[in-house]
mmCIF file of C-alpha atoms in Angstrom:
data_model
loop_
_atom_site.group_PDB
_atom_site.id
_atom_site.type_symbol
_atom_site.label_atom_id
_atom_site.label_comp_id
_atom_site.label_asym_id
_atom_site.label_seq_id
_atom_site.Cartn_x
_atom_site.Cartn_y
_atom_site.Cartn_z
ATOM 1 C CA MET A 1 -3.983 -22.597 -0.224
ATOM 2 C CA LYS A 2 -7.237 -20.807 -1.748
ATOM 3 C CA VAL A 3 -8.520 -17.247 -2.109
ATOM 4 C CA LYS A 4 -11.687 -16.426 -0.176
ATOM 5 C CA LEU A 5 -13.991 -13.515 -1.750
ATOM 6 C CA LEU A 6 -17.024 -12.482 -0.903
ATOM 7 C CA SER A 7 -18.674 -9.060 -2.168
ATOM 8 C CA ALA A 8 -21.883 -6.380 -0.812
ATOM 9 C CA LEU A 9 -23.344 -3.379 -2.100
ATOM 10 C CA ASN A 10 -23.684 -0.347 0.216
ATOM 11 C CA ASP A 11 -27.505 -0.959 -0.337
ATOM 12 C CA THR A 12 -29.165 -4.404 -2.141
ATOM 13 C CA ASN A 13 -32.290 -2.549 -3.058
ATOM 14 C CA VAL A 14 -32.229 -0.474 -6.829
ATOM 15 C CA ASP A 15 -35.274 1.163 -7.923
ATOM 16 C CA ALA A 16 -36.603 -0.155 -10.651
ATOM 17 C CA THR A 17 -38.109 3.744 -11.282
ATOM 18 C CA GLN A 18 -34.681 5.587 -11.264
ATOM 19 C CA ALA A 19 -32.632 5.987 -14.708
ATOM 20 C CA ASN A 20 -29.518 5.875 -12.727
ATOM 21 C CA ASN A 21 -28.668 3.970 -9.399
ATOM 22 C CA GLN A 22 -25.248 4.712 -8.092
ATOM 23 C CA ARG A 23 -23.447 2.449 -5.429
ATOM 24 C CA GLN A 24 -20.112 1.274 -3.898
ATOM 25 C CA LEU A 25 -19.801 -2.241 -4.067
ATOM 26 C CA ALA A 26 -16.987 -3.645 -1.517
ATOM 27 C CA ILE A 27 -15.445 -6.463 -2.211
ATOM 28 C CA SER A 28 -13.399 -8.672 -0.176
ATOM 29 C CA ILE A 29 -10.113 -10.828 -0.675
ATOM 30 C CA SER A 30 -7.819 -12.725 1.862
ATOM 31 C CA ALA A 31 -6.207 -16.128 1.464
ATOM 32 C CA ILE A 32 -7.379 -19.459 3.477
ATOM 33 C CA ALA A 33 -4.491 -22.073 4.491
ATOM 34 C CA GLY A 34 -5.264 -25.991 4.864
ATOM 35 C CA GLU A 35 -4.898 -27.716 7.769
ATOM 36 C CA LEU A 36 -1.625 -28.668 6.947
ATOM 37 C CA GLU A 37 -0.126 -25.770 4.943
ATOM 38 C CA GLN A 38 2.702 -23.990 6.891
ATOM 39 C CA ASN A 39 3.726 -20.246 6.065
ATOM 40 C CA LEU A 40 5.655 -19.599 2.510
ATOM 41 C CA PRO A 41 9.407 -19.093 2.886
ATOM 42 C CA LEU A 42 10.121 -15.580 2.629
ATOM 43 C CA ASN A 43 12.871 -13.869 -0.496
ATOM 44 C CA LEU A 44 13.133 -10.654 1.319
ATOM 45 C CA CYS A 45 15.815 -7.547 0.671
ATOM 46 C CA LEU A 46 16.522 -4.541 3.271
ATOM 47 C CA ILE A 47 17.402 -1.996 1.290
ATOM 48 C CA LEU A 48 18.589 0.479 3.517
ATOM 49 C CA ASP A 49 20.034 4.630 3.075
ATOM 50 C CA GLN A 50 23.554 4.511 4.484
ATOM 51 C CA SER A 51 24.122 8.085 3.883
ATOM 52 C CA GLY A 52 25.687 10.715 6.427
ATOM 53 C CA SER A 53 22.284 12.281 7.840
ATOM 54 C CA MET A 54 22.364 8.437 9.165
ATOM 55 C CA HIS A 55 25.142 8.572 11.323
ATOM 56 C CA GLY A 56 25.524 7.477 14.541
ATOM 57 C CA GLN A 57 21.994 6.638 16.706
ATOM 58 C CA PRO A 58 19.973 6.398 13.724
ATOM 59 C CA ILE A 59 22.367 3.855 11.923
ATOM 60 C CA LYS A 60 22.853 2.198 15.130
ATOM 61 C CA THR A 61 19.338 1.596 15.673
ATOM 62 C CA VAL A 62 19.026 0.132 11.960
ATOM 63 C CA ILE A 63 20.980 -2.469 12.884
ATOM 64 C CA GLN A 64 19.788 -3.307 15.693
ATOM 65 C CA ALA A 65 16.178 -3.339 14.209
ATOM 66 C CA VAL A 66 17.576 -6.091 11.302
ATOM 67 C CA GLU A 67 19.721 -8.291 13.588
ATOM 68 C CA GLY A 68 15.762 -8.286 15.036
ATOM 69 C CA LEU A 69 14.756 -9.002 12.252
ATOM 70 C CA LEU A 70 16.777 -12.193 11.624
ATOM 71 C CA ASP A 71 16.051 -13.331 14.979
ATOM 72 C CA GLN A 72 12.041 -13.663 13.363
ATOM 73 C CA LEU A 73 13.478 -14.910 10.076
ATOM 74 C CA LYS A 74 12.675 -18.618 9.594
ATOM 75 C CA VAL A 75 15.087 -21.552 8.572
ATOM 76 C CA GLY A 76 14.720 -21.764 4.970
ATOM 77 C CA ASP A 77 14.147 -18.094 4.156
ATOM 78 C CA ARG A 78 16.089 -15.778 2.093
ATOM 79 C CA LEU A 79 18.010 -12.696 2.898
ATOM 80 C CA SER A 80 20.133 -9.621 0.457
ATOM 81 C CA VAL A 81 20.541 -6.638 2.010
ATOM 82 C CA ILE A 82 21.850 -3.076 -0.336
ATOM 83 C CA ALA A 83 23.177 0.045 1.210
ATOM 84 C CA PHE A 84 23.008 2.859 -0.737
ATOM 85 C CA ALA A 85 24.336 6.513 -0.271
ATOM 86 C CA GLY A 86 25.928 8.854 -3.325
ATOM 87 C CA SER A 87 26.430 4.686 -4.526
ATOM 88 C CA ALA A 88 24.888 1.404 -3.812
ATOM 89 C CA GLU A 89 26.716 -2.176 -3.164
ATOM 90 C CA VAL A 90 25.383 -4.965 -2.139
ATOM 91 C CA ILE A 91 26.674 -5.884 1.332
ATOM 92 C CA ILE A 92 24.742 -8.956 1.561
ATOM 93 C CA PRO A 93 23.778 -10.957 -1.770
ATOM 94 C CA ASN A 94 20.445 -13.206 -2.097
ATOM 95 C CA GLN A 95 21.317 -15.784 0.051
ATOM 96 C CA THR A 96 20.093 -18.546 2.533
ATOM 97 C CA ILE A 97 19.933 -17.818 6.097
ATOM 98 C CA GLN A 98 21.759 -20.197 7.568
ATOM 99 C CA ASP A 99 24.272 -18.214 9.943
ATOM 100 C CA PRO A 100 22.098 -15.389 11.116
ATOM 101 C CA GLU A 101 25.681 -14.636 13.538
ATOM 102 C CA SER A 102 28.061 -14.762 10.915
ATOM 103 C CA ILE A 103 25.052 -11.933 8.531
ATOM 104 C CA LYS A 104 24.370 -10.123 11.831
ATOM 105 C CA SER A 105 28.284 -8.929 12.094
ATOM 106 C CA GLN A 106 28.327 -8.780 8.417
ATOM 107 C CA ILE A 107 25.987 -5.705 8.545
ATOM 108 C CA LYS A 108 27.587 -3.860 11.755
ATOM 109 C CA SER A 109 31.093 -4.033 9.594
ATOM 110 C CA LYS A 110 29.740 -2.814 6.432
ATOM 111 C CA LEU A 111 26.670 -0.146 7.181
ATOM 112 C CA LYS A 112 28.180 2.516 7.684
ATOM 113 C CA ALA A 113 26.986 6.000 6.938
ATOM 114 C CA SER A 114 29.128 8.421 5.233
ATOM 115 C CA GLY A 115 28.306 10.311 1.637
ATOM 116 C CA GLY A 116 24.590 11.455 -0.928
ATOM 117 C CA THR A 117 21.427 9.753 -1.061
ATOM 118 C CA VAL A 118 20.970 7.712 -4.996
ATOM 119 C CA ILE A 119 17.412 5.777 -4.262
ATOM 120 C CA ALA A 120 17.210 4.959 -6.618
ATOM 121 C CA ASP A 121 20.595 2.740 -7.150
ATOM 122 C CA GLY A 122 19.653 0.703 -4.426
ATOM 123 C CA LEU A 123 16.138 0.336 -5.266
ATOM 124 C CA GLN A 124 17.690 -1.550 -8.935
ATOM 125 C CA LEU A 125 20.184 -3.308 -6.883
ATOM 126 C CA GLY A 126 17.204 -4.766 -4.648
ATOM 127 C CA ILE A 127 15.589 -5.893 -7.785
ATOM 128 C CA THR A 128 18.176 -7.662 -8.707
ATOM 129 C CA GLU A 129 19.219 -9.696 -6.165
ATOM 130 C CA LEU A 130 15.237 -10.648 -4.902
ATOM 131 C CA MET A 131 15.349 -12.064 -8.964
ATOM 132 C CA LYS A 132 17.645 -14.289 -7.817
ATOM 133 C CA GLY A 133 15.456 -16.292 -4.865
ATOM 134 C CA THR A 134 11.506 -15.831 -6.355
ATOM 135 C CA ARG A 135 11.501 -19.160 -6.830
ATOM 136 C CA GLY A 136 8.112 -20.826 -4.502
ATOM 137 C CA ALA A 137 8.776 -17.532 -2.068
ATOM 138 C CA VAL A 138 7.037 -14.335 -1.037
ATOM 139 C CA SER A 139 9.706 -11.757 -2.614
ATOM 140 C CA GLN A 140 9.288 -8.444 -0.515
ATOM 141 C CA ALA A 141 11.670 -5.327 -0.103
ATOM 142 C CA PHE A 142 12.322 -2.965 2.799
ATOM 143 C CA LEU A 143 13.523 0.464 1.000
ATOM 144 C CA LEU A 144 14.536 2.454 4.363
ATOM 145 C CA THR A 145 15.359 6.139 3.811
ATOM 146 C CA ASP A 146 15.668 9.365 6.201
ATOM 147 C CA GLY A 147 15.767 11.274 2.963
ATOM 148 C CA HIS A 148 14.886 12.829 -0.501
ATOM 149 C CA GLY A 149 16.481 10.698 -3.808
ATOM 150 C CA GLU A 150 18.435 13.443 -5.491
ATOM 151 C CA SER A 151 16.628 15.229 -8.452
ATOM 152 C CA SER A 152 18.153 16.636 -12.345
ATOM 153 C CA LEU A 153 19.303 19.955 -13.212
ATOM 154 C CA ARG A 154 16.588 21.124 -15.136
ATOM 155 C CA ILE A 155 18.051 23.973 -17.516
ATOM 156 C CA TRP A 156 15.829 25.527 -20.178
ATOM 157 C CA LYS A 157 13.993 23.013 -21.769
ATOM 158 C CA TRP A 158 16.847 19.441 -21.000
ATOM 159 C CA ASP A 159 16.781 17.776 -17.906
ATOM 160 C CA ILE A 160 21.145 17.245 -17.274
ATOM 161 C CA GLY A 161 21.938 14.336 -14.773
ATOM 162 C CA LYS A 162 19.521 11.851 -13.242
ATOM 163 C CA ASP A 163 15.932 12.271 -11.627
ATOM 164 C CA ASP A 164 16.256 9.544 -8.657
ATOM 165 C CA ASN A 165 12.704 10.055 -7.935
ATOM 166 C CA LYS A 166 11.676 9.340 -11.636
ATOM 167 C CA ARG A 167 13.859 6.212 -11.269
ATOM 168 C CA CYS A 168 12.181 5.316 -8.629
ATOM 169 C CA LEU A 169 9.128 5.112 -9.696
ATOM 170 C CA GLU A 170 9.709 3.705 -12.575
ATOM 171 C CA LEU A 171 12.177 0.563 -10.613
ATOM 172 C CA ALA A 172 9.055 -0.037 -8.772
ATOM 173 C CA GLN A 173 6.417 -0.310 -11.491
ATOM 174 C CA LYS A 174 9.092 -2.841 -13.210
ATOM 175 C CA ALA A 175 8.714 -4.483 -9.645
ATOM 176 C CA ALA A 176 4.921 -4.652 -9.244
ATOM 177 C CA LYS A 177 5.956 -6.859 -13.049
ATOM 178 C CA LEU A 178 8.061 -8.951 -11.503
ATOM 179 C CA ASN A 179 5.765 -10.283 -8.901
ATOM 180 C CA LEU A 180 8.000 -7.822 -6.068
ATOM 181 C CA THR A 181 6.607 -5.961 -3.521
ATOM 182 C CA ILE A 182 7.995 -3.400 -2.265
ATOM 183 C CA ASN A 183 7.672 -1.623 2.007
ATOM 184 C CA THR A 184 8.507 1.844 2.549
ATOM 185 C CA LEU A 185 10.363 3.220 5.766
ATOM 186 C CA GLY A 186 10.958 6.971 6.211
ATOM 187 C CA PHE A 187 12.981 7.379 8.837
ATOM 188 C CA GLY A 188 12.669 10.549 10.632
ATOM 189 C CA ASN A 189 11.174 13.541 9.224
ATOM 190 C CA ASN A 190 12.727 14.979 6.652
ATOM 191 C CA TRP A 191 11.596 12.366 3.952
ATOM 192 C CA ASN A 192 10.372 12.422 0.725
ATOM 193 C CA GLN A 193 6.474 11.365 1.389
ATOM 194 C CA ASP A 194 5.142 11.261 -1.513
ATOM 195 C CA LEU A 195 7.357 9.867 -3.182
ATOM 196 C CA LEU A 196 7.722 6.860 -0.237
ATOM 197 C CA GLU A 197 3.838 6.226 -0.329
ATOM 198 C CA LYS A 198 4.140 6.139 -3.807
ATOM 199 C CA ILE A 199 6.364 3.708 -4.464
ATOM 200 C CA ALA A 200 4.480 1.613 -1.807
ATOM 201 C CA ASP A 201 1.301 1.948 -3.639
ATOM 202 C CA VAL A 202 2.788 1.021 -6.983
ATOM 203 C CA SER A 203 4.161 -1.807 -6.269
ATOM 204 C CA GLY A 204 1.372 -3.215 -3.170
ATOM 205 C CA GLY A 205 3.587 -2.219 0.080
ATOM 206 C CA THR A 206 2.925 -0.297 2.831
ATOM 207 C CA LEU A 207 4.200 2.818 4.245
ATOM 208 C CA ALA A 208 5.650 3.557 7.721
ATOM 209 C CA HIS A 209 6.788 6.310 9.484
ATOM 210 C CA ILE A 210 9.829 5.627 12.013
ATOM 211 C CA GLU A 211 9.349 9.437 13.714
ATOM 212 C CA ARG A 212 12.215 8.246 16.028
ATOM 213 C CA PRO A 213 15.234 5.926 16.300
ATOM 214 C CA GLU A 214 14.211 3.458 18.601
ATOM 215 C CA GLN A 215 10.495 2.885 17.355
ATOM 216 C CA ALA A 216 12.625 1.367 14.056
ATOM 217 C CA VAL A 217 13.022 -2.247 16.110
ATOM 218 C CA ASP A 218 8.892 -2.501 16.655
ATOM 219 C CA GLN A 219 8.200 -1.643 13.059
ATOM 220 C CA PHE A 220 10.631 -3.872 11.208
ATOM 221 C CA SER A 221 9.021 -6.594 13.096
ATOM 222 C CA ARG A 222 5.888 -5.229 12.522
ATOM 223 C CA LEU A 223 6.188 -5.724 8.779
ATOM 224 C CA CYS A 224 8.267 -8.623 8.958
ATOM 225 C CA LYS A 225 5.392 -10.545 10.808
ATOM 226 C CA ARG A 226 2.537 -8.742 7.975
ATOM 227 C CA ILE A 227 4.554 -10.689 4.850
ATOM 228 C CA GLN A 228 4.923 -14.146 7.109
ATOM 229 C CA SER A 229 1.632 -14.238 6.353
ATOM 230 C CA VAL A 230 1.205 -13.430 3.625
ATOM 231 C CA GLY A 231 -0.134 -17.426 1.909
ATOM 232 C CA LEU A 232 -0.783 -16.055 -2.260
ATOM 233 C CA THR A 233 1.293 -13.962 -4.631
ATOM 234 C CA ASN A 234 0.500 -12.113 -7.657
ATOM 235 C CA ALA A 235 -3.236 -11.432 -7.140
ATOM 236 C CA HIS A 236 -5.357 -10.030 -9.930
ATOM 237 C CA LEU A 237 -8.496 -8.377 -9.128
ATOM 238 C CA LEU A 238 -11.388 -9.725 -12.665
ATOM 239 C CA LEU A 239 -14.088 -7.375 -12.375
ATOM 240 C CA SER A 240 -17.270 -7.681 -15.467
ATOM 241 C CA LEU A 241 -19.641 -5.752 -15.761
ATOM 242 C CA VAL A 242 -23.640 -6.416 -17.213
ATOM 243 C CA PRO A 243 -24.539 -4.114 -20.148
ATOM 244 C CA ASN A 244 -26.460 -1.424 -17.756
ATOM 245 C CA VAL A 245 -24.086 -1.472 -15.885
ATOM 246 C CA ARG A 246 -20.538 0.743 -15.701
ATOM 247 C CA LEU A 247 -17.828 1.769 -13.696
ATOM 248 C CA ALA A 248 -17.603 5.675 -12.313
ATOM 249 C CA GLU A 249 -15.324 7.851 -14.509
ATOM 250 C CA LEU A 250 -13.204 8.720 -11.544
ATOM 251 C CA LYS A 251 -11.538 7.231 -9.144
ATOM 252 C CA PRO A 252 -13.069 4.348 -9.563
ATOM 253 C CA ILE A 253 -11.789 1.891 -7.716
ATOM 254 C CA ALA A 254 -9.577 2.178 -4.446
ATOM 255 C CA GLN A 255 -8.498 -0.460 -1.993
ATOM 256 C CA VAL A 256 -9.346 0.744 1.264
ATOM 257 C CA ALA A 257 -8.261 -1.875 4.142
ATOM 258 C CA PRO A 258 -5.446 -3.073 5.113
ATOM 259 C CA ASP A 259 -4.676 0.936 3.657
ATOM 260 C CA THR A 260 -6.134 3.069 1.534
ATOM 261 C CA VAL A 261 -4.504 3.213 -2.130
ATOM 262 C CA GLU A 262 -6.527 4.535 -5.418
ATOM 263 C CA LEU A 263 -6.048 2.007 -7.423
ATOM 264 C CA PRO A 264 -5.498 1.841 -11.010
ATOM 265 C CA VAL A 265 -8.031 0.143 -13.648
ATOM 266 C CA GLN A 266 -6.407 -2.157 -16.206
ATOM 267 C CA ALA A 267 -8.976 -3.095 -19.322
ATOM 268 C CA GLU A 268 -9.296 -5.872 -20.662
ATOM 269 C CA THR A 269 -10.082 -7.414 -23.926
ATOM 270 C CA GLY A 270 -14.219 -8.534 -23.847
ATOM 271 C CA GLY A 271 -15.307 -5.110 -21.683
ATOM 272 C CA GLY A 272 -14.094 -6.649 -18.001
ATOM 273 C CA PHE A 273 -11.711 -4.938 -15.969
ATOM 274 C CA ALA A 274 -7.996 -5.872 -14.067
ATOM 275 C CA LEU A 275 -6.726 -4.725 -10.732
ATOM 276 C CA ARG A 276 -3.183 -5.915 -9.135
ATOM 277 C CA LEU A 277 -3.924 -6.612 -5.653
ATOM 278 C CA GLY A 278 -0.423 -8.285 -5.171
ATOM 279 C CA ASP A 279 0.249 -10.511 -2.616
ATOM 280 C CA LEU A 280 -2.419 -11.783 -0.196
ATOM 281 C CA MET A 281 -2.525 -12.105 3.758
ATOM 282 C CA GLN A 282 -3.981 -15.468 5.339
ATOM 283 C CA GLU A 283 -7.073 -14.600 7.106
ATOM 284 C CA VAL A 284 -6.574 -10.257 6.714
ATOM 285 C CA GLU A 285 -8.964 -8.601 4.877
ATOM 286 C CA ARG A 286 -8.204 -6.601 1.441
ATOM 287 C CA VAL A 287 -10.788 -4.876 1.228
ATOM 288 C CA VAL A 288 -11.876 -3.019 -2.540
ATOM 289 C CA LEU A 289 -14.215 -0.679 -3.553
ATOM 290 C CA ALA A 290 -15.789 0.164 -6.467
ATOM 291 C CA ASN A 291 -18.152 2.824 -7.703
ATOM 292 C CA ILE A 292 -20.826 1.398 -9.734
ATOM 293 C CA TYR A 293 -23.557 3.266 -11.450
ATOM 294 C CA LEU A 294 -26.769 0.967 -12.605
ATOM 295 C CA GLY A 295 -28.653 2.027 -15.653
ATOM 296 C CA GLN A 296 -33.054 0.666 -15.211
ATOM 297 C CA LEU A 297 -33.180 -2.548 -15.392
ATOM 298 C CA PRO A 298 -35.937 -5.354 -14.785
ATOM 299 C CA GLU A 299 -37.557 -6.221 -11.263
ATOM 300 C CA GLY A 300 -36.269 -8.744 -9.032
ATOM 301 C CA LYS A 301 -33.115 -10.401 -8.198
ATOM 302 C CA GLN A 302 -30.799 -9.309 -11.490
ATOM 303 C CA VAL A 303 -27.106 -10.414 -12.056
ATOM 304 C CA ILE A 304 -25.008 -6.720 -12.363
ATOM 305 C CA GLY A 305 -21.477 -8.223 -12.677
ATOM 306 C CA HIS A 306 -19.200 -11.570 -12.040
ATOM 307 C CA LEU A 307 -15.752 -11.290 -9.969
ATOM 308 C CA GLN A 308 -12.852 -13.401 -10.045
ATOM 309 C CA ILE A 309 -8.944 -13.953 -8.404
ATOM 310 C CA ARG A 310 -6.594 -14.524 -10.584
ATOM 311 C CA TYR A 311 -3.448 -15.709 -8.195
ATOM 312 C CA ASP A 312 0.159 -17.309 -7.935
ATOM 313 C CA ASP A 313 0.216 -20.207 -5.275
ATOM 314 C CA PRO A 314 4.425 -20.466 -4.508
ATOM 315 C CA GLY A 315 3.996 -23.033 -1.813
ATOM 316 C CA GLN A 316 2.008 -25.589 -4.579
ATOM 317 C CA ASN A 317 4.522 -23.634 -7.511
ATOM 318 C CA ALA A 318 1.232 -22.585 -9.604
ATOM 319 C CA GLN A 319 0.801 -19.296 -11.515
ATOM 320 C CA GLY A 320 -1.809 -17.687 -13.118
ATOM 321 C CA ILE A 321 -4.558 -19.899 -11.125
ATOM 322 C CA LEU A 322 -8.455 -19.007 -11.442
ATOM 323 C CA SER A 323 -11.233 -18.564 -8.204
ATOM 324 C CA PRO A 324 -14.366 -19.974 -9.087
ATOM 325 C CA MET A 325 -16.458 -16.699 -11.198
ATOM 326 C CA MET A 326 -19.168 -15.287 -8.378
ATOM 327 C CA PRO A 327 -21.765 -13.343 -9.411
ATOM 328 C CA VAL A 328 -22.871 -10.260 -8.338
ATOM 329 C CA TYR A 329 -26.713 -9.428 -7.130
ATOM 330 C CA ALA A 330 -28.693 -6.352 -6.988
ATOM 331 C CA ASN A 331 -32.990 -6.644 -5.934
ATOM 332 C CA VAL A 332 -34.241 -4.382 -8.475
ATOM 333 C CA VAL A 333 -37.800 -3.484 -7.136
ATOM 334 C CA ARG A 334 -40.233 -1.049 -7.861
ATOM 335 C CA ALA A 335 -41.585 -0.157 -4.607
ATOM 336 C CA TYR A 336 -37.596 1.056 -2.919
ATOM 337 C CA GLN A 337 -36.782 0.924 0.553
ATOM 338 C CA PRO A 338 -33.263 1.267 1.242
ATOM 339 C CA ALA A 339 -31.059 -1.959 2.645
ATOM 340 C CA ALA A 340 -28.291 -0.246 3.695
ATOM 341 C CA ASN A 341 -24.932 -2.795 4.405
ATOM 342 C CA PRO A 342 -23.223 -0.726 7.520
ATOM 343 C CA GLN A 343 -19.679 -2.835 6.565
ATOM 344 C CA VAL A 344 -19.660 -0.754 3.178
ATOM 345 C CA GLN A 345 -21.091 2.379 4.688
ATOM 346 C CA HIS A 346 -17.546 1.822 6.965
ATOM 347 C CA SER A 347 -15.034 1.666 4.180
ATOM 348 C CA ILE A 348 -17.167 4.473 2.341
ATOM 349 C CA LEU A 349 -16.253 6.503 5.522
ATOM 350 C CA ALA A 350 -12.468 5.399 5.088
ATOM 351 C CA LEU A 351 -12.154 6.391 1.421
ATOM 352 C CA ALA A 352 -13.639 9.344 2.846
ATOM 353 C CA LYS A 353 -11.096 10.473 5.559
ATOM 354 C CA TYR A 354 -8.324 9.581 2.864
ATOM 355 C CA ARG A 355 -9.359 11.993 -0.051
ATOM 356 C CA GLN A 356 -10.674 14.190 2.308
ATOM 357 C CA THR A 357 -7.073 14.662 3.816
ATOM 358 C CA GLN A 358 -5.806 14.499 0.412
ATOM 359 C CA LEU A 359 -8.277 17.940 -1.194
ATOM 360 C CA ALA A 360 -6.642 19.287 2.583
ATOM 361 C CA GLU A 361 -3.594 18.742 1.647
ATOM 362 C CA ALA A 362 -3.689 20.333 -1.836
ATOM 363 C CA LYS A 363 -5.626 23.469 -0.129
ATOM 364 C CA LEU A 364 -2.865 24.027 2.500
ATOM 365 C CA GLN A 365 -0.768 23.884 -1.321
ATOM 366 C CA GLN A 366 -2.732 26.419 -2.683
ATOM 367 C CA GLY A 367 -2.686 28.719 0.310
ATOM 368 C CA ASP A 368 -6.071 27.779 1.472
ATOM 369 C CA ARG A 369 -5.398 27.488 4.721
ATOM 370 C CA THR A 370 -9.335 28.054 5.624
ATOM 371 C CA GLY A 371 -9.860 25.819 2.880
ATOM 372 C CA ALA A 372 -7.880 22.909 4.522
ATOM 373 C CA VAL A 373 -8.848 23.130 8.075
ATOM 374 C CA THR A 374 -12.279 22.851 7.146
ATOM 375 C CA LEU A 375 -11.262 19.145 4.835
ATOM 376 C CA LEU A 376 -9.252 18.475 7.789
ATOM 377 C CA GLN A 377 -11.918 18.789 10.703
ATOM 378 C CA SER A 378 -14.722 17.170 8.197
ATOM 379 C CA ALA A 379 -11.756 13.926 8.186
ATOM 380 C CA ALA A 380 -11.850 14.100 11.670
ATOM 381 C CA LYS A 381 -14.757 13.559 11.977
ATOM 382 C CA THR A 382 -15.369 11.136 9.420
ATOM 383 C CA ALA A 383 -12.484 9.019 11.551
ATOM 384 C CA LEU A 384 -14.560 8.827 14.664
ATOM 385 C CA GLN A 385 -17.747 7.707 12.910
ATOM 386 C CA ILE A 386 -15.566 4.769 11.835
ATOM 387 C CA GLY A 387 -14.128 4.742 15.488
ATOM 388 C CA ASP A 388 -10.088 5.659 14.646
ATOM 389 C CA ASN A 389 -9.643 7.875 17.531
ATOM 390 C CA ASN A 390 -6.041 7.811 16.878
ATOM 391 C CA ALA A 391 -6.813 9.430 13.942
ATOM 392 C CA ALA A 392 -9.057 12.157 14.723
ATOM 393 C CA THR A 393 -6.645 13.802 16.854
ATOM 394 C CA VAL A 394 -3.891 14.000 14.886
ATOM 395 C CA LEU A 395 -6.058 15.344 12.227
ATOM 396 C CA GLN A 396 -8.287 17.840 14.492
ATOM 397 C CA THR A 397 -4.334 18.563 16.508
ATOM 398 C CA SER A 398 -3.302 19.936 12.238
ATOM 399 C CA ALA A 399 -6.711 21.419 11.764
ATOM 400 C CA THR A 400 -6.111 23.384 15.022
ATOM 401 C CA ARG A 401 -3.005 24.708 14.405
ATOM 402 C CA LEU A 402 -3.223 26.036 10.748
ATOM 403 C CA GLN A 403 -6.415 27.281 12.431
ATOM 404 C CA ALA A 404 -4.455 29.144 14.935
ATOM 405 C CA GLY A 405 -1.888 30.227 12.623
ATOM 406 C CA GLU A 406 0.760 28.034 12.626
ATOM 407 C CA GLU A 407 2.498 25.971 10.697
ATOM 408 C CA LEU A 408 2.835 22.321 10.341
ATOM 409 C CA SER A 409 5.788 20.856 10.699
ATOM 410 C CA GLU A 410 7.331 17.727 8.665
ATOM 411 C CA SER A 411 6.162 15.347 11.255
ATOM 412 C CA ASP A 412 2.587 17.017 11.258
ATOM 413 C CA ARG A 413 2.295 16.587 7.355
ATOM 414 C CA LYS A 414 3.872 12.996 7.707
ATOM 415 C CA LYS A 415 1.548 11.846 10.314
ATOM 416 C CA THR A 416 -1.629 13.730 8.351
ATOM 417 C CA ARG A 417 -0.767 10.931 5.684
ATOM 418 C CA ILE A 418 0.185 7.594 7.606
ATOM 419 C CA VAL A 419 -3.309 7.675 9.350
ATOM 420 C CA SER A 420 -5.448 9.134 6.554
ATOM 421 C CA LYS A 421 -4.326 6.020 4.992
ATOM 422 C CA THR A 422 -4.585 3.395 7.420
ATOM 423 C CA VAL A 423 -5.667 2.665 10.840
ATOM 424 C CA LEU A 424 -2.701 3.269 13.160
ATOM 425 C CA GLN A 425 -1.459 0.040 15.342
ATOM 426 C CA GLU A 426 -0.946 0.288 18.760
#
């Protein structure tokens, strides 16, 4: 398995007479399989909410979704299952799948809905189980919940008890360092969207919304296909810029495909930067957009930076592989004429859709309903520009309801957040 790395500026031409030129650099990364290479084995952990609110049809449909998932897994894949409510327990220890029907039977008998919601306990056990089967495999978790984690009680200056949300984020960061990916699934409309989004973003996973119980089977199946396409793991983008070229100070780099995520930038010794990408799927591009500023440069074709990917190949049991270093060029001209790249412009608009929606949410929280409406309408127009009609419909509907004096339901808010981050699957 090898890595494919491509880059392009939104405008390759740069005005030599300007002291400062802003450009967007789109970087595309994916895994490429050789002719004889097969999919990597999975090391999958299901971390499932069995709190009292999951009683009845919700828990039944989750069990059906798990059964369907088991039918998709292959010989050599590993599975573990954690159930959490007021506490957490391992109901299926990490094991190679040999008898799927026995596992289905155990899940049916052991998954019972009752009690509170302590997500962090389930997440901690899930990380422990995943670590038992990481060798030569793609290690990911599905974290499903329909509720909020329990917060600590604050008395004057002191926090009394455990803050479940804070612990979850700390565990997500730990998972990322251990090369584990956590995908989050919000069940119903009463889950903490800020928490589940942050857990997925920090660990390199994706956020899914199961609005109605019957959607659980399809969502589990979709996520399973996604992780079965992973070819390389623990990928990092390494970026270095030449003198007189710099990253923007505020939110300099974001991922825009397959989901939109603001990426933290880590400075490397020697002046370069590193960004964790996590798992790379085969033939599915991970697109990253960097906001850069170019000072005055000599005329001609100039190298403005270098790109490289550091990654692991579980199929070869190889870690820390470096792809060939790729130069990034700009064409510095005195008689400037723009040379726009439509694909990079598409990425810029995808990021704009996300950030406009984020700002709209902030305005709404501040009580500025008019500002929120304007930004949601702008986001809807941006979505139409990139052909994301589903997002445009959801965003415009939310704007219209706010404009009419209505309140957005929990379902409206969650749909708005989801469509800002990704293109909905039909």
